[in-house]
Structures are given as C-alpha cells and as structure tokens.
PDB file of C-alpha atoms in Angstrom:
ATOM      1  CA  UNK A   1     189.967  97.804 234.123  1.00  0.00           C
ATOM      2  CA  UNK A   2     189.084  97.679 230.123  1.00  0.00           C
ATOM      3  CA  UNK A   3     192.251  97.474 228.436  1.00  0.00           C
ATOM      4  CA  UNK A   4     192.100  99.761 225.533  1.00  0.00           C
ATOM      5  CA  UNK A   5     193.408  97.619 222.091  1.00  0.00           C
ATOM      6  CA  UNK A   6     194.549 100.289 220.226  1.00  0.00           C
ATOM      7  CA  UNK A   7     196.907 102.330 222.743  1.00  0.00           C
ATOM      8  CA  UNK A   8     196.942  99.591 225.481  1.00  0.00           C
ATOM      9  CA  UNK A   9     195.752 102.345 227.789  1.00  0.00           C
ATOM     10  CA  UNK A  10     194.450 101.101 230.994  1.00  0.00           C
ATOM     11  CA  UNK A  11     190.910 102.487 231.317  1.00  0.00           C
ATOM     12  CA  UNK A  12     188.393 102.635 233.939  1.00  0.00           C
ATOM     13  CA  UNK A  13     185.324 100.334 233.525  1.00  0.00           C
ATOM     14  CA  UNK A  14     182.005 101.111 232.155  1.00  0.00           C
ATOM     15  CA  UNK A  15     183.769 103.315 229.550  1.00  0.00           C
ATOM     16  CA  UNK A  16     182.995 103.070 225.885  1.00  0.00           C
ATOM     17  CA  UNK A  17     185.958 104.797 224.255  1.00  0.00           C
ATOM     18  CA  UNK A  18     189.382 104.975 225.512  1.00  0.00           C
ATOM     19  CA  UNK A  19     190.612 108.126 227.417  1.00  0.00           C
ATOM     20  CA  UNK A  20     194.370 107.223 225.995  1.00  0.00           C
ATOM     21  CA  UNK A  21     193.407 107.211 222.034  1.00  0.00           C
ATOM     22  CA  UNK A  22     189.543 107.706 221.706  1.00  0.00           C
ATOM     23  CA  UNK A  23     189.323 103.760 219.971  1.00  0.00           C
ATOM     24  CA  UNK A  24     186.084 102.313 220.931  1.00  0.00           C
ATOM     25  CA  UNK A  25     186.555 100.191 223.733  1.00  0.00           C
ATOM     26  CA  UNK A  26     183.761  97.889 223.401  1.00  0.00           C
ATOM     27  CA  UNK A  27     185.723  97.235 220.001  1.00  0.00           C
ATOM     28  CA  UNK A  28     188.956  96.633 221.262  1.00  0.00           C
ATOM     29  CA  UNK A  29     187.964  94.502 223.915  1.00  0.00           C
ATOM     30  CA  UNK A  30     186.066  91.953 221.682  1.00  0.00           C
ATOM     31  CA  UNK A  31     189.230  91.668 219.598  1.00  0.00           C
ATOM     32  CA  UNK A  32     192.536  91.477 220.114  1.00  0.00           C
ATOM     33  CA  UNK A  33     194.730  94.700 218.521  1.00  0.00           C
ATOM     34  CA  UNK A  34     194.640  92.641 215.111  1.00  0.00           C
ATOM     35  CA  UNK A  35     191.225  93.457 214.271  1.00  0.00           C
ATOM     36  CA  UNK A  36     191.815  96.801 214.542  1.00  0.00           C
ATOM     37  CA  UNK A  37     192.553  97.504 210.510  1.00  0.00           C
ATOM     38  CA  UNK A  38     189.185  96.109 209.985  1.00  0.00           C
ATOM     39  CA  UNK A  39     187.900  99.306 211.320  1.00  0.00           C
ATOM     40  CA  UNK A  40     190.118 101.274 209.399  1.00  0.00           C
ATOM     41  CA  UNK A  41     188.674  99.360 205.862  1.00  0.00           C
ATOM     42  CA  UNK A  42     185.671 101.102 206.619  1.00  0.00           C
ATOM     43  CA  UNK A  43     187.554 104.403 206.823  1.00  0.00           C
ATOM     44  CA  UNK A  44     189.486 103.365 203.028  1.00  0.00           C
ATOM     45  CA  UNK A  45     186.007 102.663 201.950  1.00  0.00           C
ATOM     46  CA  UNK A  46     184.701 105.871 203.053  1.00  0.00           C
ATOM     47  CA  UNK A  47     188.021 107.318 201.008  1.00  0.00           C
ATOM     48  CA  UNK A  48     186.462 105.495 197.667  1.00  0.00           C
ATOM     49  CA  UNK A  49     184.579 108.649 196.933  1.00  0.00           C
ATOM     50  CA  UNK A  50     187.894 109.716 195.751  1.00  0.00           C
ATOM     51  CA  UNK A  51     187.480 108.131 192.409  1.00  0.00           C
ATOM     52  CA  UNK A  52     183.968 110.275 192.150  1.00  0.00           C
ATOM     53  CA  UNK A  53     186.375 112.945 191.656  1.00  0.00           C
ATOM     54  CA  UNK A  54     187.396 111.015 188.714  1.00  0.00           C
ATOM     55  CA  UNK A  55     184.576 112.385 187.082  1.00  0.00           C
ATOM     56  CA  UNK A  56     186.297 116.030 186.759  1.00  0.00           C
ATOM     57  CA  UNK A  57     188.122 114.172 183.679  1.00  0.00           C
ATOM     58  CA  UNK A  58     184.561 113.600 182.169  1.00  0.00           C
ATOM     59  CA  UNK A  59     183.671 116.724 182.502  1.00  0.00           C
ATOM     60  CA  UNK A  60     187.625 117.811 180.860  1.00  0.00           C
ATOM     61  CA  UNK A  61     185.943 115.553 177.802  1.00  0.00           C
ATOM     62  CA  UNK A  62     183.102 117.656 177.340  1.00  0.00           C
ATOM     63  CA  UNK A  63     185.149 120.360 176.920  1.00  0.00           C
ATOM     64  CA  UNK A  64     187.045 119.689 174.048  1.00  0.00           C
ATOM     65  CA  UNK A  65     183.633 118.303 172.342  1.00  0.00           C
ATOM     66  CA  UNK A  66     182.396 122.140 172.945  1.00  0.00           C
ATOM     67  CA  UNK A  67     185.359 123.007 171.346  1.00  0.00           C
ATOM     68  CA  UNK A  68     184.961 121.132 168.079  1.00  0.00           C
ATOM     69  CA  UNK A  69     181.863 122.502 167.112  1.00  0.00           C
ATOM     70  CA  UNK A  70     183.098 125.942 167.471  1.00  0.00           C
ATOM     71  CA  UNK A  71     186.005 125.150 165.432  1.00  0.00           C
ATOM     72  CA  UNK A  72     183.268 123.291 162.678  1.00  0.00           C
ATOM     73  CA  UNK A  73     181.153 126.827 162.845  1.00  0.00           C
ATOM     74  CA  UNK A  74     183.783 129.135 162.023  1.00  0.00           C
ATOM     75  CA  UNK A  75     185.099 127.095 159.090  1.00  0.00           C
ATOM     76  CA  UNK A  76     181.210 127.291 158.034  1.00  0.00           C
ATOM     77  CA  UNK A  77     181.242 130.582 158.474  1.00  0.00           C
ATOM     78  CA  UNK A  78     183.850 131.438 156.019  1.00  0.00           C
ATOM     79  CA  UNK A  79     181.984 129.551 153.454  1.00  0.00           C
ATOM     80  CA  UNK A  80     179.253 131.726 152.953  1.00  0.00           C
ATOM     81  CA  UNK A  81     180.726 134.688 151.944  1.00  0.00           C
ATOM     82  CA  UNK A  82     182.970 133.020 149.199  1.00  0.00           C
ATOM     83  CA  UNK A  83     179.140 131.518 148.111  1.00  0.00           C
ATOM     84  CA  UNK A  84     178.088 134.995 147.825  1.00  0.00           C
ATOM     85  CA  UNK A  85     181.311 136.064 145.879  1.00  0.00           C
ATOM     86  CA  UNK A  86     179.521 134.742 142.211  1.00  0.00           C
ATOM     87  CA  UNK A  87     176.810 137.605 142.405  1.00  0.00           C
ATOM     88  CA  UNK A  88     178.001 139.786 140.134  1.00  0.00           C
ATOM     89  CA  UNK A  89     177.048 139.304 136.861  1.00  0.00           C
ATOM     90  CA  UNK A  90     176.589 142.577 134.814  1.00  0.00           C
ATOM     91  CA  UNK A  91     173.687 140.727 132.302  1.00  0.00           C
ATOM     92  CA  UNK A  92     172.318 144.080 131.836  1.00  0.00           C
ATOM     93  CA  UNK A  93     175.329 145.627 129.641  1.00  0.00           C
ATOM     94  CA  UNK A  94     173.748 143.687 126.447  1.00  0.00           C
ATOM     95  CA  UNK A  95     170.198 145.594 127.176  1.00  0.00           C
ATOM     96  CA  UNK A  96     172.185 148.834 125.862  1.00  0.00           C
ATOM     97  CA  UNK A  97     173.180 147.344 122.563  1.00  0.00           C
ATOM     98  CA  UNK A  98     172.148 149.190 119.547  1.00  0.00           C
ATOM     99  CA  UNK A  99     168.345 148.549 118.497  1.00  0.00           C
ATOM    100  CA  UNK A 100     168.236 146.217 115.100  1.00  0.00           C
ATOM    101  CA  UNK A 101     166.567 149.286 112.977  1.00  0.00           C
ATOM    102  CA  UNK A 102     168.045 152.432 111.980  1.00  0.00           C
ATOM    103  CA  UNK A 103     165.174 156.307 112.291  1.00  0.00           C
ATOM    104  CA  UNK A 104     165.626 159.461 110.880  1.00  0.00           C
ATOM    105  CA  UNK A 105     163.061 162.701 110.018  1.00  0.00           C
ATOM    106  CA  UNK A 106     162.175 163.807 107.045  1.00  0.00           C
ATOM    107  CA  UNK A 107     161.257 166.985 106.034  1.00  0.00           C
ATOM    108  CA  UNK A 108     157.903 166.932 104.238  1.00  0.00           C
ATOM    109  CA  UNK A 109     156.666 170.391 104.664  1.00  0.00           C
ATOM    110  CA  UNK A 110     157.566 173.955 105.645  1.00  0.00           C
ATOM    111  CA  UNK A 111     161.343 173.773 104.723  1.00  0.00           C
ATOM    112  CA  UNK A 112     163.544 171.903 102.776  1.00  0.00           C
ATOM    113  CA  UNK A 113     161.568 169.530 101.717  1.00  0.00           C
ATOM    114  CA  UNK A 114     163.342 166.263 101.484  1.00  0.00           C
ATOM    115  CA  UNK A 115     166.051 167.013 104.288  1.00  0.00           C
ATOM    116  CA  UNK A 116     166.713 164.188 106.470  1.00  0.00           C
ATOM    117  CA  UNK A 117     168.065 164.166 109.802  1.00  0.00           C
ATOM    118  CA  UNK A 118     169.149 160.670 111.309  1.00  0.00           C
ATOM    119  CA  UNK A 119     168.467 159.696 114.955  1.00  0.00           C
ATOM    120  CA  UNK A 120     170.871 158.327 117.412  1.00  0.00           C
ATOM    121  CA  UNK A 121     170.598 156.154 119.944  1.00  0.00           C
ATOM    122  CA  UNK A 122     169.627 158.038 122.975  1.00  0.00           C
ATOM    123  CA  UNK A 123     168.759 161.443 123.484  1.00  0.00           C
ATOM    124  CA  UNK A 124     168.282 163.811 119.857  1.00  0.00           C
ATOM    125  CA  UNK A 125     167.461 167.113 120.728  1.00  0.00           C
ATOM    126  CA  UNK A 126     165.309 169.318 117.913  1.00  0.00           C
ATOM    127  CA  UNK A 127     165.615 173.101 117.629  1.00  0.00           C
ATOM    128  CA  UNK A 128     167.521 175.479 116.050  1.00  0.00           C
ATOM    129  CA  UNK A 129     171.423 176.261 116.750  1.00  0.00           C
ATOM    130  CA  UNK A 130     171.938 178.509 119.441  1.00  0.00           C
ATOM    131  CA  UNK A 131     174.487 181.178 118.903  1.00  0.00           C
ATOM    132  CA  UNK A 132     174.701 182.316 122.296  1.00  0.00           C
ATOM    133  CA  UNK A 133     176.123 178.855 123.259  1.00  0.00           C
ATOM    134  CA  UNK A 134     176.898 177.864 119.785  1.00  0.00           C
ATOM    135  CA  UNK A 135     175.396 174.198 120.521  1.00  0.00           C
ATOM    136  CA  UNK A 136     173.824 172.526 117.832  1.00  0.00           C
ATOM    137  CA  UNK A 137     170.929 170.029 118.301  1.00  0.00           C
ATOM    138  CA  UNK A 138     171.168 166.747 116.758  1.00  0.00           C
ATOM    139  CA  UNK A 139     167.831 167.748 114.732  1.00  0.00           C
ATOM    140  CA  UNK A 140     168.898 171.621 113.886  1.00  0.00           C
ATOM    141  CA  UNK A 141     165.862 173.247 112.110  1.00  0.00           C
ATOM    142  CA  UNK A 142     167.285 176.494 112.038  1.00  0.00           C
ATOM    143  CA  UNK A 143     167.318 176.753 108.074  1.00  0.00           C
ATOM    144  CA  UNK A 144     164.133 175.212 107.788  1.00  0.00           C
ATOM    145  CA  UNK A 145     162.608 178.226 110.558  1.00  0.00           C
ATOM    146  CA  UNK A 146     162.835 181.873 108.151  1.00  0.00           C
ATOM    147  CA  UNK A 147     160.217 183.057 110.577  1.00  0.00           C
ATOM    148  CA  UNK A 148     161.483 181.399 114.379  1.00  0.00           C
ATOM    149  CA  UNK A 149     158.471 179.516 115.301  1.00  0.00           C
ATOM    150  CA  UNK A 150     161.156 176.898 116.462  1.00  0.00           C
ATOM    151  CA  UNK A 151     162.432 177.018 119.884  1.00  0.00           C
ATOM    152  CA  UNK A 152     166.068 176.712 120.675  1.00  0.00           C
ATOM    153  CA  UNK A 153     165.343 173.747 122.633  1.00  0.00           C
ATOM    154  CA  UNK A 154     162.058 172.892 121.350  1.00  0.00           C
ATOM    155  CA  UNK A 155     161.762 169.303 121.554  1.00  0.00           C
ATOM    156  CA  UNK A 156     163.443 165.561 122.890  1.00  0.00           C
ATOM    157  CA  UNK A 157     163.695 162.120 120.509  1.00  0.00           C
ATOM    158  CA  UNK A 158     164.765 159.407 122.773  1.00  0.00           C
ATOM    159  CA  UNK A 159     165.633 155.951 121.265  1.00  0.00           C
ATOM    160  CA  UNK A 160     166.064 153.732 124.046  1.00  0.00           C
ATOM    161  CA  UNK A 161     164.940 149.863 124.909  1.00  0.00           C
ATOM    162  CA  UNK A 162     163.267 149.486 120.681  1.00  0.00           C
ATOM    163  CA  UNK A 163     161.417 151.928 121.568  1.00  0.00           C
ATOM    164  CA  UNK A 164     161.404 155.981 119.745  1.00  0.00           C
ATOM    165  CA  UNK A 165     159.843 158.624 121.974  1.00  0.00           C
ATOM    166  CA  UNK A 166     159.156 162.351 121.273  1.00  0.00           C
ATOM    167  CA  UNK A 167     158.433 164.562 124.366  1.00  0.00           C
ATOM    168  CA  UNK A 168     158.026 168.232 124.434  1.00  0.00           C
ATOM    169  CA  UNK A 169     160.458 170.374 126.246  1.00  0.00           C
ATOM    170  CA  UNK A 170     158.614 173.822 127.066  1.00  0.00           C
ATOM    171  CA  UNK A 171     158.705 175.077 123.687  1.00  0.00           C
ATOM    172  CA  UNK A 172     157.118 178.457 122.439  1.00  0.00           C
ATOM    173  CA  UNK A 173     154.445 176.645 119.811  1.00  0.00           C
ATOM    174  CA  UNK A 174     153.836 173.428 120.636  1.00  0.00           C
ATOM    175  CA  UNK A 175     154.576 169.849 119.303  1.00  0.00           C
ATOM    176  CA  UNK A 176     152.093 168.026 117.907  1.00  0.00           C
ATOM    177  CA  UNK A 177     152.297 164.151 116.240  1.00  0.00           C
ATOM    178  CA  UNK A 178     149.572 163.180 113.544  1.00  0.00           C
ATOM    179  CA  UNK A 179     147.378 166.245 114.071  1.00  0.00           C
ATOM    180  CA  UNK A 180     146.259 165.646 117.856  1.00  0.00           C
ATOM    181  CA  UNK A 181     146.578 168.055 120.250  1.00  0.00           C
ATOM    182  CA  UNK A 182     149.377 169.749 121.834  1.00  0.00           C
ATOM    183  CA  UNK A 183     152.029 167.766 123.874  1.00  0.00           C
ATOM    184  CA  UNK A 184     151.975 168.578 127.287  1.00  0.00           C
ATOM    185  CA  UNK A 185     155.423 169.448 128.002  1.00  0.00           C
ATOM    186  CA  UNK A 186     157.673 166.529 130.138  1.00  0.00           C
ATOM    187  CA  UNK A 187     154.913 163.984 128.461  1.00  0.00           C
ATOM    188  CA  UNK A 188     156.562 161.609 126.451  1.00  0.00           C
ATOM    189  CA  UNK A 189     154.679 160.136 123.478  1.00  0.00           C
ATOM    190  CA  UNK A 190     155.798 156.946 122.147  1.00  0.00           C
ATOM    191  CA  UNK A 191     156.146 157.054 117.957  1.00  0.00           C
ATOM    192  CA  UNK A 192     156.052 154.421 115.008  1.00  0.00           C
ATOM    193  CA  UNK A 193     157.405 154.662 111.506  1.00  0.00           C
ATOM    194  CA  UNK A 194     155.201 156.526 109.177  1.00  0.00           C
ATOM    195  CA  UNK A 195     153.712 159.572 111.872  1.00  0.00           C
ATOM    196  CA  UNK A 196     153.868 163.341 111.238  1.00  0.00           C
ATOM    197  CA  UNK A 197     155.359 165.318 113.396  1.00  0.00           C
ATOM    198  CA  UNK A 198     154.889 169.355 113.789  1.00  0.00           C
ATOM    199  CA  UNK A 199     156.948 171.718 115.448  1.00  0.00           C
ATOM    200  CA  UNK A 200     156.328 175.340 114.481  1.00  0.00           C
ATOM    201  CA  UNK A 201     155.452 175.512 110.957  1.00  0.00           C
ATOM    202  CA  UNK A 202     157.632 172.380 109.942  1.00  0.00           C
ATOM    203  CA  UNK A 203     156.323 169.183 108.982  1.00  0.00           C
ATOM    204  CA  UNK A 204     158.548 166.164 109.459  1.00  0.00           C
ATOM    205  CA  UNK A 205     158.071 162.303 108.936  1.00  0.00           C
ATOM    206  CA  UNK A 206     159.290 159.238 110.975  1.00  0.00           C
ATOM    207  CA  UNK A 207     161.062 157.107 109.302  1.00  0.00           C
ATOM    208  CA  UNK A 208     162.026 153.641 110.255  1.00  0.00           C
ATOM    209  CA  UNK A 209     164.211 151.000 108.343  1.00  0.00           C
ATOM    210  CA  UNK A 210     165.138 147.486 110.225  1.00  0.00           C
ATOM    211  CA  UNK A 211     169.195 147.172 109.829  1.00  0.00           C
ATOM    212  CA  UNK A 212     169.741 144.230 107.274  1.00  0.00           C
TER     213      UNK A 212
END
C-alpha cells in the first residue's frame, strides 16, 4: 500500500497519484507531508505573473501623457487667431487725400472767353444744365452754347490718384483734346496742364497750379 502524504489515503500500489486527493504519489512517498509546500512554491511562482498585470498602471501613464499634448494643442490653437487679430490696417485711407495741385478750364474760345471753371477731386461732369432734371454739371457750358452743340451730359473730368482724365460720355459732337481725333466714347484720355480741349464749338484750356 503507497500511503498518500497529502490526504494520508491508503492507496493501492503501482499508482502514481492518489485516488483520496489527486497529490502525486511518487511525491509524497519520497517525502514526508512536510515537503509538500515545496510543491505549492511552484504553484506561488506560477501566481508571479500577477505583477505582469502591474503593467496596466503603465499603460494608465501613457494615458495622461496623451492627454497633455491635447491640452498643449488647444492652448496653441487659440493663439493663432489672436495672431491674426492685427490685420487690419486701413493704409489705404491716405491714398484718397487731396492731390498737392489745384485744375480748372478756361475758356479760350467760342464763349466767354476768360471763364474759368475749377475741378474737383473726383468726378466733374461737362455739359449744359438740364432743365428737365434741373441738375447742373460741375463744368455747365450752357451760356457759353447759343447754338446747343453741347450735350447735356457731354463729357467726364476725373481727378483721381495725381492723375486728370477726360473721357467722352456719348455726346452728340464729339470731344476732342489738342486737335486729334474724336474720343471714342468710355475711352479715357489722360491730360496735362497746358492742352486744348473741344467740345462743340467751345475751346477750353487745362490749367494746372501745384498748391503752395
């Protein structure tokens, strides 16, 4: 009879584990019950993996490193658009200061000779008063057209950027500047102190004076 170590369960002989307890009889037979915890180490060491599962908490640390670069983005993030805040900058206001010179038109020819008309800045419309509307252009050649050869809305003086410009604007007769030909209407024609301008049969000079 093998008796078993564990149980002290009387077994039959030639058998390896015990019929009472399952312990290894072989085992139990070499040693007396004492040496049985031995066997059981192995089972604790076995059990060690547990502190693998320690490694959960590792992967808890990565978390809150994931976390910290979120929280650096979105403080990045709100950055920006206070760096885009400076744009504005309205520079261009001073580009529509007045020019440093001062135009009007002279009559020279046709009407009353001598009559001067000065140019604003911006849009100066020449033609005769219209009394349908009762507008009056800013160049009104009415007095200086007996026979109408003026349109109503005859012609456009723009001053703009230092520069004077004198487009037609469909008119009846034509403008012309120092003799050349006809305007074509919606053309504009950049002028300089000293030219002749016609419209109908009035002759008018450019004048320019720099503002001292």
């Amino acid at each position: 009879m093998i008796k078993c170590g564990e149980c002290g369960y009387e077994n039959m002989d030639g058998l390896d584990y015990c019929d009472g307890c399952g312990a290894k009889l072989a085992a139990a037979g070499a040693a007396p019950a004492g040496e049985a915890p031995p066997a059981a180490a192995p089972a604790e060491a076995k059990a060690e993996p547990a502190p693998e599962a320690a490694a959960p908490p590792a992967d808890g640390a990565e978390a809150p490193a994931a976390e910290e670069p979120k929280a650096s983005e979105a403080p990045t993030g709100e950055i920006k658009p206070e760096a885009a805040a400076p744009a504005p900058a309205p520079v261009e206001a001073p580009a529509g200061a007045v020019a440093a010179f001062k135009a009007k038109l002279a009559v020279v020819r046709g009407g009353r000779k001598g009559q001067e008309f000065p140019l604003e800045d911006g849009n100066n419309l020449v033609g005769r008063w219209d009394p349908d509307t009762g507008s009056f252009p800013e160049v009104d050649l009415d007095a200086d057209d007996p026979e109408a050869k003026i349109s109503r809305k005859h012609a456009l003086i723009r001053i703009a950027d230092a520069k004077i410009t004198i487009e037609d604007i469909g008119s009846l007769n034509g403008t012309y500047v120092n003799r050349q030909p006809r305007l074509a209407p919606g053309s504009p024609v950049e002028l300089k102190t000293g030219d002749e301008i016609i419209i109908g049969k009035t002759f008018l000079k450019l004048v320019v004076e720099p503002i001292s």
